[in-house]
Amino acid sequence: MISRRSAVKALGTLAVALAVTTAGPALAADPIVIKFSHVVAPGTPKGKGAEKFKELAEKYSNGAVTVEVYPNSQLYKDKEELEALQLGAVQMLAPSLAKFGPLGVRDFEVFDLPYIFPDYDALHKVTYGAVGKELFAKLEDKGITGLAYWDNGFKIMSANSPVKVPDDFLGLKMRIQSSKVLEAEMNALGAVPQVMAFSEVYQALQTGVVDGTENPPSNMYTQKMHEVQSHATLSNHGYLGYAVIVNKKFWDGLPDDVRANLDKAMLEATEYANSIAKEENEAALAAMKEAGRTEFHEMTEDERAAWVKALSPVHDEMAERIGAELIAKVKAETGAM
Ligand code: LMR
């Protein structure tokens, strides 16, 4: 038989327990979760940029926001991740600018035109300028908001045979991202372009499903592609970079103060990502040279001239698809050929 005293005590304990369990969630509101999915390794310019954004977003929002970064196509492959963003299954991505065509936005393919950016400075006139903003506006009616452009770098061509001059590409099966400009580029070299998700490239190179590909050194190195490519040419014939994008409904629905903190975090993460991209690519190239698996070829002046001659027609060929006016605007900014 329990005494009145111990019954009162037990009730008191129960009341305290109830107060704790019910008060818990009310005191600490659930954080807003941003799932940030991407397809490259954590040790790349994009991978590091994503981690920097996470760190700053969580710091500036005082815990109101949690950013979960999923690298290496862990959650979604190229095409699926854009669908997942539109459906709201993830909130943030940074796809390569070459991957917006399947979404129905062709304009970003201007970034894929061969030799359109002589260097990072020329590129930044576009990505930090009016043209960059104009391009982001095209995403709005797809339910997407563009926040920033992040650099990777200039691409090198690799294969399992020497690829020094355009004739060397004749009949080679070359993996490309899902861009019509890149398809035209490979066709112009006499190669057979094959669109393939990034996560599948290493195995396709290893098994001979494709002979070669193009990538900035950081991607080639972190995916170990140099272990399955015997030759590469430092062609720097095109640029690969990213648009950091969010689900528009999610972004517009955020409390103003939270969005302001995230804008600040994105601004600083962008400065960081764009300040390390060049060095990261140089370091990756040095590491691949050191590994000694791939023979890296530096172009001669004559070889470069042959590449430029072979690839220049792609600009005119793609003018109808991308828009001659947009191409002209970009060239006016960069002073390209
Ligand atoms: C590729 O598919 O080659 C790249 O777009 C991967 C990336 O995100 O850098």
Short mmCIF file of C-alpha atoms and ligand atoms in Angstrom, two decimals:
data_model
loop_
_atom_site.label_atom_id
_atom_site.label_comp_id
_atom_site.label_asym_id
_atom_site.label_seq_id
_atom_site.Cartn_x
_atom_site.Cartn_y
_atom_site.Cartn_z
CA MET A 1 0.00 0.00 0.00
CA ILE A 2 1.46 3.38 -0.92
CA SER A 3 1.31 6.22 1.53
CA ARG A 4 -0.33 9.54 0.60
CA ARG A 5 3.06 11.20 0.86
CA SER A 6 4.82 8.92 -1.63
CA ALA A 7 1.80 9.12 -3.98
CA VAL A 8 2.08 12.93 -4.01
CA LYS A 9 5.82 12.64 -4.57
CA ALA A 10 5.28 10.22 -7.49
CA LEU A 11 2.74 12.56 -9.05
CA GLY A 12 5.18 15.42 -8.68
CA THR A 13 7.90 13.45 -10.45
CA LEU A 14 5.47 12.57 -13.24
CA ALA A 15 4.51 16.22 -13.64
CA VAL A 16 8.16 17.23 -13.91
CA ALA A 17 8.82 14.46 -16.46
CA LEU A 18 5.82 15.57 -18.53
CA ALA A 19 6.90 19.18 -18.37
CA VAL A 20 10.36 18.25 -19.60
CA THR A 21 9.13 16.12 -22.50
CA THR A 22 6.52 18.61 -23.64
CA ALA A 23 8.64 21.71 -23.05
CA GLY A 24 11.64 20.29 -24.99
CA PRO A 25 10.52 20.80 -28.57
CA ALA A 26 8.76 24.05 -27.75
CA LEU A 27 11.97 25.56 -26.39
CA ALA A 28 14.28 24.50 -29.22
CA ALA A 29 12.54 24.90 -32.58
CA ASP A 30 13.60 22.31 -35.15
CA PRO A 31 16.36 23.69 -37.35
CA ILE A 32 15.65 24.39 -41.01
CA VAL A 33 17.45 21.67 -42.94
CA ILE A 34 19.17 22.40 -46.25
CA LYS A 35 20.16 19.26 -48.10
CA PHE A 36 22.99 20.19 -50.47
CA SER A 37 23.64 17.41 -52.95
CA HIS A 38 26.52 17.27 -55.43
CA VAL A 39 28.37 14.79 -57.61
CA VAL A 40 32.07 15.45 -57.01
CA ALA A 41 34.52 14.52 -54.25
CA PRO A 42 34.73 16.56 -51.01
CA GLY A 43 38.30 17.54 -51.88
CA THR A 44 37.41 19.52 -55.03
CA PRO A 45 36.73 23.27 -55.34
CA LYS A 46 32.97 22.56 -55.29
CA GLY A 47 33.23 20.05 -52.43
CA LYS A 48 35.22 22.53 -50.35
CA GLY A 49 32.87 25.39 -51.26
CA ALA A 50 29.90 23.34 -50.06
CA GLU A 51 31.60 22.60 -46.73
CA LYS A 52 32.47 26.28 -46.31
CA PHE A 53 28.85 27.25 -46.95
CA LYS A 54 27.69 24.72 -44.35
CA GLU A 55 30.12 26.08 -41.75
CA LEU A 56 29.15 29.73 -42.35
CA ALA A 57 25.41 29.14 -42.74
CA GLU A 58 25.24 27.28 -39.44
CA LYS A 59 27.40 29.89 -37.71
CA TYR A 60 25.52 32.96 -38.97
CA SER A 61 22.12 31.44 -38.34
CA ASN A 62 23.03 30.49 -34.76
CA GLY A 63 21.83 26.95 -35.24
CA ALA A 64 18.53 27.91 -36.90
CA VAL A 65 19.79 26.22 -40.07
CA THR A 66 21.49 22.86 -40.54
CA VAL A 67 23.19 22.16 -43.85
CA GLU A 68 23.65 18.52 -44.81
CA VAL A 69 26.19 18.10 -47.63
CA TYR A 70 25.96 14.92 -49.72
CA PRO A 71 28.99 14.62 -52.05
CA ASN A 72 29.96 12.08 -54.73
CA SER A 73 26.45 11.44 -56.15
CA GLN A 74 25.60 9.79 -52.81
CA LEU A 75 21.98 10.94 -53.08
CA TYR A 76 21.44 11.66 -56.77
CA LYS A 77 23.23 11.49 -60.11
CA ASP A 78 23.37 14.45 -62.53
CA LYS A 79 19.92 14.46 -64.05
CA GLU A 80 18.12 13.13 -61.00
CA GLU A 81 19.49 15.85 -58.74
CA LEU A 82 17.83 18.60 -60.79
CA GLU A 83 14.52 16.77 -60.63
CA ALA A 84 14.98 16.26 -56.88
CA LEU A 85 15.58 20.00 -56.44
CA GLN A 86 12.43 20.90 -58.35
CA LEU A 87 10.43 18.43 -56.28
CA GLY A 88 11.91 19.79 -53.06
CA ALA A 89 13.59 16.50 -52.04
CA VAL A 90 16.82 18.53 -51.77
CA GLN A 91 17.07 22.28 -51.32
CA MET A 92 20.46 23.19 -52.82
CA LEU A 93 22.71 21.98 -55.66
CA ALA A 94 25.68 23.24 -57.65
CA PRO A 95 25.43 21.55 -61.05
CA SER A 96 27.91 22.23 -63.77
CA LEU A 97 26.75 24.95 -66.18
CA ALA A 98 26.81 22.28 -68.88
CA LYS A 99 23.88 20.42 -67.33
CA PHE A 100 20.96 22.86 -67.66
CA GLY A 101 19.96 21.95 -71.23
CA PRO A 102 17.79 18.97 -70.23
CA LEU A 103 15.89 21.37 -67.93
CA GLY A 104 14.96 23.42 -71.00
CA VAL A 105 17.39 26.27 -70.29
CA ARG A 106 19.96 26.30 -73.07
CA ASP A 107 21.60 29.64 -72.33
CA PHE A 108 24.11 28.28 -69.84
CA GLU A 109 25.69 26.24 -72.63
CA VAL A 110 27.38 29.47 -73.70
CA PHE A 111 29.94 28.65 -71.00
CA ASP A 112 30.84 25.44 -72.89
CA LEU A 113 31.88 27.16 -76.11
CA PRO A 114 35.51 26.30 -76.88
CA TYR A 115 38.01 29.04 -76.03
CA ILE A 116 35.36 31.59 -75.11
CA PHE A 117 37.14 32.43 -71.84
CA PRO A 118 40.87 33.10 -72.13
CA ASP A 119 41.27 32.97 -68.33
CA TYR A 120 39.48 33.25 -64.97
CA ASP A 121 39.49 37.08 -65.08
CA ALA A 122 37.57 37.11 -68.35
CA LEU A 123 35.16 34.51 -67.01
CA HIS A 124 34.49 36.55 -63.86
CA LYS A 125 33.35 39.51 -65.95
CA VAL A 126 30.45 37.28 -66.95
CA THR A 127 29.77 35.37 -63.74
CA TYR A 128 30.01 38.44 -61.48
CA GLY A 129 28.37 40.75 -64.02
CA ALA A 130 25.07 41.54 -65.71
CA VAL A 131 25.10 38.50 -68.00
CA GLY A 132 25.42 36.16 -65.02
CA LYS A 133 22.33 37.77 -63.42
CA GLU A 134 20.41 37.64 -66.68
CA LEU A 135 21.04 33.92 -66.95
CA PHE A 136 19.86 33.27 -63.40
CA ALA A 137 16.57 35.01 -64.21
CA LYS A 138 15.89 32.24 -66.77
CA LEU A 139 15.71 29.68 -63.96
CA GLU A 140 12.90 31.33 -62.02
CA ASP A 141 10.01 29.85 -64.00
CA LYS A 142 11.56 26.42 -63.54
CA GLY A 143 11.07 26.84 -59.79
CA ILE A 144 14.77 27.49 -59.26
CA THR A 145 16.68 30.48 -57.87
CA GLY A 146 20.32 31.01 -58.79
CA LEU A 147 22.49 32.23 -55.93
CA ALA A 148 26.10 32.21 -57.11
CA TYR A 149 28.60 31.01 -59.67
CA TRP A 150 31.42 28.83 -58.39
CA ASP A 151 34.57 28.17 -60.36
CA ASN A 152 36.18 24.93 -61.18
CA GLY A 153 38.55 25.36 -64.08
CA PHE A 154 39.74 24.82 -67.60
CA LYS A 155 39.44 21.34 -69.07
CA ILE A 156 42.08 19.02 -70.35
CA MET A 157 41.42 16.20 -72.80
CA SER A 158 42.36 12.66 -71.84
CA ALA A 159 42.19 9.29 -73.57
CA ASN A 160 43.87 5.93 -73.80
CA SER A 161 45.85 7.06 -76.83
CA PRO A 162 47.71 10.31 -77.59
CA VAL A 163 45.35 13.26 -78.21
CA LYS A 164 47.76 15.96 -79.32
CA VAL A 165 45.98 17.23 -82.44
CA PRO A 166 42.37 17.12 -83.67
CA ASP A 167 43.09 14.19 -86.01
CA ASP A 168 43.97 12.05 -82.99
CA PHE A 169 40.30 12.12 -81.93
CA LEU A 170 38.97 10.47 -85.06
CA GLY A 171 36.52 7.75 -83.99
CA LEU A 172 37.34 8.01 -80.25
CA LYS A 173 34.36 7.54 -77.94
CA MET A 174 34.43 10.55 -75.64
CA ARG A 175 32.31 10.98 -72.53
CA ILE A 176 30.65 14.39 -72.25
CA GLN A 177 28.27 16.16 -69.89
CA SER A 178 24.72 16.68 -71.15
CA SER A 179 25.45 19.76 -73.29
CA LYS A 180 24.76 20.14 -77.00
CA VAL A 181 27.76 22.44 -77.28
CA LEU A 182 30.02 19.72 -75.95
CA GLU A 183 28.42 17.28 -78.37
CA ALA A 184 29.21 19.68 -81.24
CA GLU A 185 32.74 20.15 -79.90
CA MET A 186 33.45 16.40 -79.97
CA ASN A 187 31.85 16.06 -83.39
CA ALA A 188 34.08 18.87 -84.66
CA LEU A 189 37.08 16.83 -83.56
CA GLY A 190 35.76 13.73 -85.32
CA ALA A 191 35.10 11.94 -82.02
CA VAL A 192 31.93 10.13 -80.99
CA PRO A 193 30.38 11.97 -78.03
CA GLN A 194 28.63 9.98 -75.35
CA VAL A 195 26.59 11.66 -72.61
CA MET A 196 27.10 9.95 -69.28
CA ALA A 197 26.54 10.75 -65.60
CA PHE A 198 29.69 11.84 -63.79
CA SER A 199 29.44 8.97 -61.30
CA GLU A 200 29.78 6.45 -64.12
CA VAL A 201 32.82 7.89 -65.88
CA TYR A 202 35.62 6.13 -64.03
CA GLN A 203 34.20 2.69 -64.67
CA ALA A 204 33.38 3.51 -68.30
CA LEU A 205 37.00 4.56 -68.85
CA GLN A 206 38.32 1.53 -67.02
CA THR A 207 36.23 -0.96 -68.97
CA GLY A 208 36.66 0.77 -72.33
CA VAL A 209 32.99 1.74 -72.71
CA VAL A 210 34.48 5.12 -73.64
CA ASP A 211 38.05 5.94 -74.69
CA GLY A 212 38.42 9.33 -73.13
CA THR A 213 36.87 12.43 -71.63
CA GLU A 214 37.45 16.10 -70.71
CA ASN A 215 37.69 17.54 -67.22
CA PRO A 216 39.47 20.09 -65.12
CA PRO A 217 42.40 18.37 -63.36
CA SER A 218 40.68 18.50 -59.94
CA ASN A 219 37.84 16.28 -61.17
CA MET A 220 40.16 13.95 -63.05
CA TYR A 221 42.39 13.48 -60.04
CA THR A 222 39.76 13.09 -57.32
CA GLN A 223 37.90 10.49 -59.39
CA LYS A 224 41.20 8.69 -60.07
CA MET A 225 40.63 8.96 -63.81
CA HIS A 226 44.37 9.39 -64.30
CA GLU A 227 44.73 5.74 -63.30
CA VAL A 228 42.67 4.68 -66.31
CA GLN A 229 43.82 7.23 -68.91
CA SER A 230 47.22 6.81 -70.50
CA HIS A 231 47.37 10.23 -72.23
CA ALA A 232 46.20 13.77 -71.68
CA THR A 233 46.75 17.09 -73.42
CA LEU A 234 46.77 20.35 -71.46
CA SER A 235 44.40 21.86 -73.97
CA ASN A 236 42.48 24.25 -71.67
CA HIS A 237 39.99 24.37 -74.52
CA GLY A 238 36.91 25.01 -72.42
CA TYR A 239 35.65 25.97 -68.99
CA LEU A 240 33.77 23.98 -66.36
CA GLY A 241 32.08 25.77 -63.49
CA TYR A 242 28.89 25.75 -61.45
CA ALA A 243 25.65 27.52 -60.66
CA VAL A 244 24.70 27.23 -57.01
CA ILE A 245 20.93 26.93 -57.07
CA VAL A 246 18.07 26.49 -54.62
CA ASN A 247 14.45 25.42 -54.75
CA LYS A 248 12.67 28.77 -55.23
CA LYS A 249 9.64 27.98 -53.10
CA PHE A 250 11.84 26.88 -50.21
CA TRP A 251 14.07 29.94 -50.53
CA ASP A 252 11.22 32.45 -50.82
CA GLY A 253 9.49 30.82 -47.86
CA LEU A 254 12.41 31.34 -45.46
CA PRO A 255 12.07 34.01 -42.74
CA ASP A 256 13.78 37.21 -43.96
CA ASP A 257 16.46 37.19 -41.27
CA VAL A 258 17.35 33.57 -41.99
CA ARG A 259 17.61 34.26 -45.74
CA ALA A 260 19.81 37.30 -45.05
CA ASN A 261 22.19 35.16 -42.99
CA LEU A 262 22.30 32.52 -45.71
CA ASP A 263 22.97 35.19 -48.37
CA LYS A 264 25.92 36.38 -46.31
CA ALA A 265 27.20 32.81 -45.92
CA MET A 266 26.84 32.20 -49.67
CA LEU A 267 28.69 35.41 -50.53
CA GLU A 268 31.65 34.41 -48.39
CA ALA A 269 31.59 30.76 -49.46
CA THR A 270 31.66 31.97 -53.07
CA GLU A 271 34.67 34.19 -52.43
CA TYR A 272 36.37 31.24 -50.80
CA ALA A 273 35.50 28.68 -53.52
CA ASN A 274 36.58 31.03 -56.29
CA SER A 275 39.82 31.87 -54.52
CA ILE A 276 40.94 28.23 -54.26
CA ALA A 277 39.80 26.80 -57.63
CA LYS A 278 42.89 27.68 -59.64
CA GLU A 279 45.32 26.40 -57.00
CA GLU A 280 43.29 23.23 -56.46
CA ASN A 281 43.54 22.44 -60.16
CA GLU A 282 47.24 23.16 -60.26
CA ALA A 283 47.82 20.92 -57.26
CA ALA A 284 45.72 18.13 -58.81
CA LEU A 285 47.70 18.31 -62.04
CA ALA A 286 50.98 18.20 -60.13
CA ALA A 287 49.76 15.16 -58.16
CA MET A 288 48.76 13.33 -61.34
CA LYS A 289 52.12 14.08 -62.94
CA GLU A 290 53.77 12.77 -59.81
CA ALA A 291 51.65 9.59 -59.91
CA GLY A 292 53.12 8.87 -63.33
CA ARG A 293 50.14 6.95 -64.72
CA THR A 294 49.24 9.44 -67.47
CA GLU A 295 51.51 11.13 -69.98
CA PHE A 296 50.64 14.85 -69.97
CA HIS A 297 51.31 16.72 -73.18
CA GLU A 298 51.95 20.48 -73.33
CA MET A 299 50.71 21.88 -76.63
CA THR A 300 52.98 23.56 -79.13
CA GLU A 301 51.82 26.82 -80.73
CA ASP A 302 51.03 24.97 -83.95
CA GLU A 303 49.01 22.34 -82.16
CA ARG A 304 47.00 24.98 -80.36
CA ALA A 305 46.31 26.73 -83.66
CA ALA A 306 45.04 23.43 -85.08
CA TRP A 307 42.67 22.98 -82.10
CA VAL A 308 41.37 26.55 -82.40
CA LYS A 309 40.79 26.06 -86.13
CA ALA A 310 38.94 22.79 -85.61
CA LEU A 311 36.77 24.07 -82.75
CA SER A 312 35.94 27.63 -83.86
CA PRO A 313 33.04 26.57 -86.11
CA VAL A 314 31.19 25.34 -83.01
CA HIS A 315 30.44 28.98 -82.09
CA ASP A 316 28.47 29.61 -85.29
CA GLU A 317 26.93 26.18 -85.27
CA MET A 318 25.51 26.73 -81.79
CA ALA A 319 24.42 30.37 -82.30
CA GLU A 320 20.85 29.39 -83.06
CA ARG A 321 20.56 27.14 -80.03
CA ILE A 322 22.17 29.46 -77.46
CA GLY A 323 21.33 32.79 -79.07
CA ALA A 324 23.74 34.85 -81.19
CA GLU A 325 22.99 37.87 -79.02
CA LEU A 326 24.03 36.11 -75.82
CA ILE A 327 27.23 34.81 -77.42
CA ALA A 328 28.03 38.33 -78.61
CA LYS A 329 27.38 39.76 -75.13
CA VAL A 330 29.73 37.24 -73.54
CA LYS A 331 32.41 37.91 -76.13
CA ALA A 332 32.06 41.65 -75.60
CA GLU A 333 32.79 41.05 -71.88
CA THR A 334 35.68 38.68 -72.41
CA GLY A 335 37.29 39.89 -75.60
CA ALA A 336 37.39 36.26 -76.86
CA MET A 337 38.02 35.19 -80.45
C1 LMR B 1 31.10 16.35 -65.00
O1 LMR B 1 30.02 15.74 -65.09
O2 LMR B 1 32.11 16.05 -65.63
C2 LMR B 1 31.18 17.53 -64.06
O3 LMR B 1 30.08 18.34 -64.28
C3 LMR B 1 31.19 17.11 -62.63
C4 LMR B 1 31.20 18.29 -61.74
O4 LMR B 1 30.20 18.55 -61.08
O5 LMR B 1 32.24 18.96 -61.69
#
